Amino acid sequence: MQTDNVVMRRAVDADAAAIAEVWLTSHATALPSVVRAHTDDEVREWFRNMVVPHLETWVAVAGDAVVGVMVLDGEDLDQLYLAPAWQRRGLGGRLVGLAKERRPGGLSLWTFEINDAARSFYERHGFVAVERTDGSGNEENEPDVRYVWRPVEG
């Protein structure tokens, strides 16, 4: 699948259901051993009522299908998920590039320690691990890592 024809745009309310499905399928594929703190329906409601209307939410759209989502909350790269069939094709890098454009002063994010693929991805894109926790601060009680990206002064 080519990513050249994928369009990045701000999400609208009508995208919320498709965004939730991308999140759910991606999470299930990448983190099968992590017990989610919320049901599928709660995740759908969260995207519909909280994320899309209140946070800077971007979608990657191929044809008429949402295949990726990125959510910015202040300087936090709060969510970055791709439909499994669209992973490892450069689309995640495009979304990170967009996040860096939108937040040129820097970004931070959390990812689960167990998610080696995500950690490698963020490190390849210039993020540096600055904090590790035992997971007591997140709903899943899963050890996590905070990453930070700062632009290179030049």
Coordinates of N, CA and C in Angstrom, one line a residue:
M1 N 0.8 -1.2 0.0 CA 0.0 0.0 0.0 C 0.9 1.2 0.0
Q2 N 0.6 2.1 -0.9 CA 1.3 3.4 -1.0 C 0.8 4.4 0.0
T3 N 1.8 5.1 0.6 CA 1.4 6.2 1.6 C 1.4 7.5 0.9
D4 N 1.8 7.6 -0.4 CA 1.8 8.9 -1.1 C 0.5 9.5 -1.2
N5 N -0.5 8.7 -1.3 CA -1.9 9.2 -1.5 C -2.7 9.4 -0.2
V6 N -2.0 9.2 0.9 CA -2.7 9.4 2.2 C -2.7 10.9 2.5
V7 N -3.9 11.3 2.9 CA -4.1 12.7 3.2 C -4.1 12.9 4.7
M8 N -3.4 13.9 5.2 CA -3.4 14.2 6.6 C -4.3 15.5 6.8
R9 N -5.3 15.3 7.7 CA -6.2 16.5 7.9 C -6.7 16.5 9.4
R10 N -7.2 17.6 9.8 CA -7.8 17.7 11.1 C -9.0 16.8 11.2
A11 N -9.1 16.1 12.3 CA -10.3 15.2 12.5 C -11.6 16.1 12.7
V12 N -12.7 15.5 12.2 CA -14.0 16.1 12.5 C -14.8 15.1 13.3
D13 N -15.9 15.6 13.9 CA -16.7 14.7 14.7 C -17.1 13.4 14.1
A14 N -17.4 13.5 12.8 CA -17.8 12.3 12.1 C -16.6 11.2 12.0
D15 N -15.4 11.6 12.3 CA -14.3 10.7 12.2 C -14.1 9.8 13.5
A16 N -14.8 10.2 14.6 CA -14.5 9.7 15.9 C -14.7 8.1 15.9
A17 N -15.7 7.6 15.3 CA -15.9 6.1 15.3 C -14.7 5.4 14.6
A18 N -14.3 5.9 13.4 CA -13.2 5.3 12.7 C -11.9 5.4 13.4
I19 N -11.7 6.6 14.1 CA -10.5 6.8 14.9 C -10.4 5.8 16.0
A20 N -11.6 5.6 16.7 CA -11.6 4.6 17.8 C -11.3 3.2 17.3
E21 N -11.8 2.8 16.1 CA -11.5 1.5 15.6 C -10.0 1.3 15.2
V22 N -9.4 2.4 14.7 CA -7.9 2.3 14.5 C -7.2 2.1 15.8
W23 N -7.6 2.9 16.8 CA -6.9 2.8 18.1 C -7.1 1.3 18.7
L24 N -8.3 0.8 18.6 CA -8.6 -0.5 19.2 C -7.9 -1.6 18.5
T25 N -7.9 -1.6 17.1 CA -7.2 -2.7 16.4 C -5.7 -2.6 16.5
S26 N -5.1 -1.3 16.5 CA -3.7 -1.2 16.7 C -3.3 -1.6 18.1
H27 N -4.0 -1.2 19.1 CA -3.6 -1.5 20.4 C -3.7 -3.0 20.6
A28 N -4.7 -3.7 20.1 CA -4.8 -5.1 20.3 C -3.6 -5.8 19.6
T29 N -3.2 -5.3 18.4 CA -2.1 -5.9 17.7 C -0.8 -5.7 18.4
A30 N -0.5 -4.5 18.8 CA 0.8 -4.1 19.3 C 1.0 -4.5 20.8
L31 N -0.1 -4.6 21.5 CA 0.0 -4.8 23.0 C -1.0 -5.9 23.5
P32 N -0.9 -7.1 22.9 CA -1.9 -8.1 23.3 C -1.9 -8.5 24.7
S33 N -0.7 -8.3 25.4 CA -0.6 -8.8 26.8 C -1.0 -7.7 27.8
V34 N -1.2 -6.4 27.3 CA -1.6 -5.4 28.2 C -3.1 -5.4 28.4
V35 N -3.5 -5.5 29.6 CA -5.0 -5.5 29.9 C -5.4 -4.0 29.9
R36 N -6.3 -3.7 29.0 CA -6.8 -2.3 28.9 C -7.7 -2.0 30.1
A37 N -7.7 -0.7 30.5 CA -8.5 -0.3 31.6 C -9.9 0.1 31.2
H38 N -10.2 0.1 29.9 CA -11.5 0.5 29.5 C -12.0 -0.4 28.4
T39 N -13.3 -0.6 28.3 CA -14.0 -1.4 27.4 C -13.9 -0.8 26.0
D40 N -14.2 -1.5 24.9 CA -14.2 -1.0 23.6 C -15.2 0.2 23.5
D41 N -16.4 0.0 24.1 CA -17.4 1.1 24.0 C -16.9 2.3 24.8
E42 N -16.2 2.2 25.9 CA -15.7 3.3 26.6 C -14.7 4.1 25.8
V43 N -13.8 3.3 25.1 CA -12.8 3.9 24.2 C -13.5 4.7 23.1
R44 N -14.6 4.1 22.5 CA -15.3 4.8 21.5 C -15.9 6.1 22.0
E45 N -16.5 6.1 23.2 CA -17.1 7.2 23.8 C -16.1 8.3 24.1
W46 N -14.9 7.9 24.6 CA -13.8 8.8 24.9 C -13.4 9.6 23.6
F47 N -13.2 8.9 22.5 CA -12.9 9.6 21.3 C -14.0 10.5 20.8
R48 N -15.2 10.0 20.9 CA -16.4 10.8 20.4 C -16.6 12.1 21.3
N49 N -16.5 11.9 22.6 CA -16.9 13.0 23.5 C -15.8 13.9 24.0
M50 N -14.6 13.3 24.1 CA -13.5 14.0 24.7 C -12.3 14.4 23.7
V51 N -11.9 13.4 23.0 CA -10.7 13.6 22.2 C -10.9 14.5 21.0
V52 N -11.8 14.0 20.1 CA -12.0 14.7 18.8 C -12.5 16.1 19.1
P53 N -13.5 16.3 20.0 CA -14.0 17.7 20.1 C -13.1 18.7 20.9
H54 N -12.2 18.1 21.7 CA -11.4 19.0 22.6 C -9.9 19.0 22.5
L55 N -9.4 18.0 21.7 CA -7.9 18.0 21.5 C -7.6 18.1 20.1
E56 N -6.3 18.5 19.8 CA -5.9 18.7 18.4 C -5.7 17.3 17.8
T57 N -6.7 16.8 17.0 CA -6.7 15.5 16.5 C -6.5 15.5 15.0
W58 N -5.6 14.7 14.5 CA -5.3 14.6 13.1 C -5.6 13.2 12.7
V59 N -6.0 13.0 11.4 CA -6.2 11.7 10.9 C -5.4 11.6 9.6
A60 N -5.0 10.4 9.3 CA -4.4 10.0 8.0 C -5.5 9.2 7.3
V61 N -5.9 9.7 6.1 CA -7.0 9.1 5.4 C -6.5 8.6 4.0
A62 N -6.8 7.3 3.7 CA -6.5 6.7 2.4 C -7.8 6.4 1.8
G63 N -8.1 7.1 0.6 CA -9.4 7.0 0.0 C -10.4 7.6 1.0
D64 N -11.4 6.8 1.5 CA -12.3 7.4 2.4 C -12.1 6.7 3.8
A65 N -11.0 6.0 4.0 CA -10.8 5.3 5.2 C -9.8 6.0 6.1
V66 N -10.1 6.1 7.4 CA -9.1 6.6 8.4 C -8.2 5.4 8.7
V67 N -6.9 5.7 8.4 CA -5.9 4.6 8.7 C -4.9 5.0 9.7
G68 N -5.0 6.2 10.2 CA -4.1 6.6 11.3 C -4.6 7.8 12.1
V69 N -4.2 7.9 13.3 CA -4.6 9.0 14.1 C -3.4 9.6 15.0
M70 N -3.4 10.9 15.1 CA -2.4 11.5 16.0 C -3.1 12.6 16.8
V71 N -2.9 12.6 18.1 CA -3.5 13.5 19.0 C -2.5 14.3 19.7
L72 N -2.6 15.6 19.7 CA -1.7 16.5 20.4 C -2.5 17.2 21.6
D73 N -1.9 17.2 22.7 CA -2.5 17.8 23.9 C -1.4 18.7 24.5
G74 N -1.4 19.9 24.2 CA -0.3 20.8 24.6 C 0.9 20.3 23.9
E75 N 2.0 20.1 24.7 CA 3.3 19.6 24.2 C 3.3 18.1 24.2
D76 N 2.2 17.5 24.6 CA 2.2 16.0 24.6 C 1.7 15.4 23.3
L77 N 2.5 14.5 22.7 CA 2.0 13.7 21.6 C 1.3 12.6 22.3
D78 N 0.0 12.8 22.5 CA -0.9 12.0 23.4 C -1.2 10.6 22.8
Q79 N -1.5 10.6 21.5 CA -1.9 9.3 20.8 C -1.2 9.3 19.4
L80 N -0.7 8.2 19.0 CA -0.3 8.0 17.7 C -0.5 6.5 17.3
Y81 N -1.5 6.2 16.5 CA -1.8 4.9 16.2 C -2.1 4.7 14.7
L82 N -1.7 3.6 14.1 CA -2.0 3.3 12.7 C -2.7 2.0 12.6
A83 N -3.6 1.9 11.7 CA -4.2 0.6 11.4 C -3.1 -0.4 11.1
P84 N -3.2 -1.6 11.6 CA -2.1 -2.6 11.5 C -1.5 -2.7 10.1
A85 N -2.4 -2.7 9.1 CA -2.0 -2.9 7.7 C -1.2 -1.7 7.2
W86 N -1.2 -0.6 7.9 CA -0.5 0.6 7.4 C 0.8 0.9 8.2
Q87 N 1.1 0.0 9.1 CA 2.3 0.2 9.9 C 3.5 -0.2 9.1
R88 N 4.7 0.4 9.4 CA 6.0 0.1 8.8 C 6.0 0.5 7.3
R89 N 5.3 1.6 7.0 CA 5.3 2.0 5.6 C 5.6 3.5 5.5
G90 N 6.1 4.1 6.6 CA 6.5 5.5 6.6 C 5.4 6.5 7.0
L91 N 4.2 6.0 7.2 CA 3.1 6.8 7.6 C 3.2 7.4 9.0
G92 N 3.7 6.5 9.9 CA 4.0 7.0 11.3 C 5.0 8.1 11.3
G93 N 6.0 8.0 10.5 CA 7.0 9.1 10.4 C 6.4 10.4 9.9
R94 N 5.5 10.3 9.0 CA 4.8 11.5 8.5 C 4.0 12.1 9.6
L95 N 3.3 11.3 10.4 CA 2.6 11.9 11.5 C 3.5 12.5 12.5
V96 N 4.6 11.9 12.8 CA 5.5 12.5 13.8 C 6.1 13.8 13.2
G97 N 6.4 13.8 11.9 CA 6.8 15.0 11.3 C 5.8 16.1 11.4
L98 N 4.5 15.8 11.2 CA 3.5 16.8 11.4 C 3.4 17.3 12.8
A99 N 3.6 16.4 13.8 CA 3.6 16.7 15.2 C 4.7 17.7 15.5
K100 N 5.9 17.5 14.9 CA 7.0 18.4 15.1 C 6.8 19.7 14.5
E101 N 6.1 19.7 13.3 CA 5.7 21.0 12.7 C 4.8 21.8 13.6
R102 N 3.8 21.1 14.2 CA 2.8 21.7 15.0 C 3.3 22.2 16.3
R103 N 4.4 21.5 16.8 CA 5.0 21.8 18.1 C 6.5 22.0 17.9
P104 N 6.9 23.0 17.2 CA 8.3 23.2 16.9 C 9.2 23.4 18.2
G105 N 8.6 23.7 19.3 CA 9.4 23.9 20.5 C 9.8 22.6 21.2
G106 N 9.1 21.5 20.8 CA 9.4 20.2 21.4 C 8.1 19.4 21.8
L107 N 8.3 18.2 22.0 CA 7.2 17.2 22.3 C 7.6 16.3 23.4
S108 N 6.7 15.7 24.1 CA 6.9 14.6 25.0 C 5.8 13.6 24.8
L109 N 6.1 12.4 25.2 CA 5.1 11.3 25.1 C 5.4 10.2 26.1
W110 N 4.4 9.4 26.4 CA 4.6 8.2 27.2 C 4.3 7.0 26.3
T111 N 5.0 5.9 26.5 CA 4.7 4.6 25.8 C 5.1 3.5 26.8
F112 N 4.4 2.4 26.7 CA 4.6 1.3 27.6 C 6.0 0.7 27.3
E113 N 6.7 0.4 28.4 CA 8.0 -0.2 28.3 C 8.0 -1.5 27.5
I114 N 7.0 -2.2 27.5 CA 6.9 -3.5 26.8 C 6.8 -3.3 25.3
N115 N 6.4 -2.1 24.9 CA 6.2 -1.8 23.4 C 7.5 -1.5 22.7
D116 N 8.3 -2.5 22.5 CA 9.7 -2.3 21.9 C 9.6 -1.6 20.5
A117 N 8.6 -2.0 19.7 CA 8.4 -1.4 18.4 C 8.2 0.1 18.5
A118 N 7.3 0.5 19.4 CA 7.1 2.0 19.6 C 8.3 2.7 20.1
R119 N 9.0 2.1 21.0 CA 10.2 2.7 21.6 C 11.3 2.9 20.5
S120 N 11.5 1.9 19.7 CA 12.5 2.0 18.6 C 12.0 3.0 17.6
F121 N 10.8 3.1 17.3 CA 10.2 4.1 16.4 C 10.5 5.5 16.9
Y122 N 10.1 5.8 18.1 CA 10.3 7.1 18.6 C 11.8 7.5 18.7
E123 N 12.6 6.5 19.1 CA 14.1 6.8 19.2 C 14.6 7.1 17.8
R124 N 14.2 6.4 16.7 CA 14.6 6.7 15.4 C 14.2 8.1 14.9
H125 N 13.1 8.6 15.5 CA 12.7 9.9 15.2 C 13.1 11.0 16.1
G126 N 14.2 10.7 16.9 CA 14.8 11.8 17.7 C 14.4 11.9 19.1
F127 N 13.5 11.1 19.5 CA 13.0 11.2 20.9 C 14.0 10.4 21.8
V128 N 14.1 11.0 23.0 CA 15.1 10.5 24.0 C 14.3 10.1 25.3
A129 N 14.6 8.9 25.8 CA 13.9 8.4 27.0 C 14.5 9.3 28.2
V130 N 13.6 9.9 29.0 CA 14.0 10.7 30.1 C 13.5 10.2 31.4
E131 N 12.5 9.3 31.4 CA 11.9 8.9 32.7 C 11.3 7.5 32.5
R132 N 11.5 6.6 33.5 CA 10.8 5.3 33.5 C 10.0 5.2 34.8
T133 N 8.9 4.5 34.7 CA 8.1 4.3 35.9 C 7.7 2.9 36.0
D134 N 7.2 2.5 37.2 CA 6.8 1.1 37.5 C 5.3 0.9 37.0
G135 N 4.7 2.0 36.4 CA 3.3 1.8 35.9 C 2.3 2.2 36.9
S136 N 2.6 2.6 38.1 CA 1.6 2.9 39.2 C 0.9 4.2 38.8
G137 N 1.4 5.0 37.9 CA 0.8 6.2 37.5 C -0.1 6.1 36.3
N138 N -0.3 4.9 35.7 CA -1.2 4.8 34.6 C -2.3 3.8 34.9
E139 N -3.4 3.9 34.2 CA -4.6 3.1 34.4 C -4.3 1.6 34.2
E140 N -3.4 1.2 33.4 CA -3.1 -0.2 33.1 C -2.1 -0.8 34.1
N141 N -1.5 0.1 34.9 CA -0.4 -0.4 35.9 C 0.7 -1.1 35.1
E142 N 1.0 -0.6 34.0 CA 2.1 -1.1 33.1 C 3.3 -0.2 33.1
P143 N 4.5 -0.7 33.4 CA 5.7 0.1 33.4 C 5.8 0.9 32.1
D144 N 6.1 2.2 32.2 CA 6.2 3.0 31.0 C 7.4 3.9 30.9
V145 N 7.6 4.5 29.8 CA 8.8 5.3 29.5 C 8.3 6.7 28.9
R146 N 8.8 7.8 29.5 CA 8.5 9.1 28.9 C 9.7 9.5 28.0
Y147 N 9.3 9.9 26.8 CA 10.2 10.4 25.8 C 10.0 11.8 25.5
V148 N 11.1 12.5 25.2 CA 11.1 13.9 24.9 C 11.9 14.1 23.6
W149 N 11.3 15.0 22.7 CA 12.0 15.5 21.5 C 12.1 17.0 21.6
R150 N 13.3 17.5 21.4 CA 13.6 18.9 21.4 C 14.3 19.2 20.1
P151 N 13.9 20.3 19.4 CA 14.6 20.7 18.1 C 16.1 20.9 18.4
V152 N 16.9 20.6 17.4 CA 18.3 20.9 17.4 C 18.5 22.4 17.2
E153 N 19.2 23.0 18.1 CA 19.6 24.4 18.0 C 20.6 24.5 16.9
G154 N 20.4 25.5 16.0 CA 21.4 25.5 14.9 C 21.6 26.9 14.5

